[in-house]
Phi, psi and omega in degrees: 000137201222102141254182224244119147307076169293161201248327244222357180313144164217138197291108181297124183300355183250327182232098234261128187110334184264179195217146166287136178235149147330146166278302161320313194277355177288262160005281166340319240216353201273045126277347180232029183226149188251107166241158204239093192285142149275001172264184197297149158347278205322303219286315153014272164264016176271222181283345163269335191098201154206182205265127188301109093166063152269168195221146194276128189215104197262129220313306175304023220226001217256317205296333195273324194268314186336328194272350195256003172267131197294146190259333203289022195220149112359119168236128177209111183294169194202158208185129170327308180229353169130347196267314172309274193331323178292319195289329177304285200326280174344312192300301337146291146341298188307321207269339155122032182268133183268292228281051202232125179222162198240111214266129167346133129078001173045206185306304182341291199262346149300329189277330160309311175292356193053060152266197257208104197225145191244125145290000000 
């Protein structure tokens, strides 16, 4: 098994047990992390982008798809602002994955950050 320590994790104010991680440390660290976009196609290739070698899970697809995501890996959801991606992550908890994170402030806030987006 192979996980990711994140240092910057924090306790998501909405859902209790799961934890957030910053997008720099996402960045830092997403070679060894499985990330999971959870919004729609459009948003996808859209005008915020996605974090280059995320892979498109559209949130409503998750209950059907979860099982084909690796338990033995750092899973960490992604989202426009932050609000899906808690909710996968929960799901996703729920489900028995221990390694599951929720990337801060979503696309919304890598693009703030000027970090690095693929269209």
């Amino acid at each position: 098994m192979k996980f990711v320590n994140f240092t910057s994790k924090t306790e998501n104010p909405h859902f209790e047990g799961i934890y957030d991680i910053g997008p720099a440390e996402l960045l830092q660290n997403k070679a060894n992390v499985v990330m999971i976009d959870v919004r729609q196609p459009e948003e996808y290739v859209g005008e915020l982008g996605h974090v280059e070698g995320s892979s498109l899970m559209v949130l409503d697809t998750l209950p059907e798809q979860l099982g084909t995501l690796p338990k033995d890996k750092t899973v960490v959801f992604i989202c426009r602002s932050g609000g899906r991606s808690a909710k996968a992550t929960a799901f996703a908890k729920m489900n028995g994955f221990e390694e599951v994170y929720n990337m801060q402030g979503g696309m919304l806030l890598w693009n703030d950050l000027q970090l690095p987006v693929t269209k």
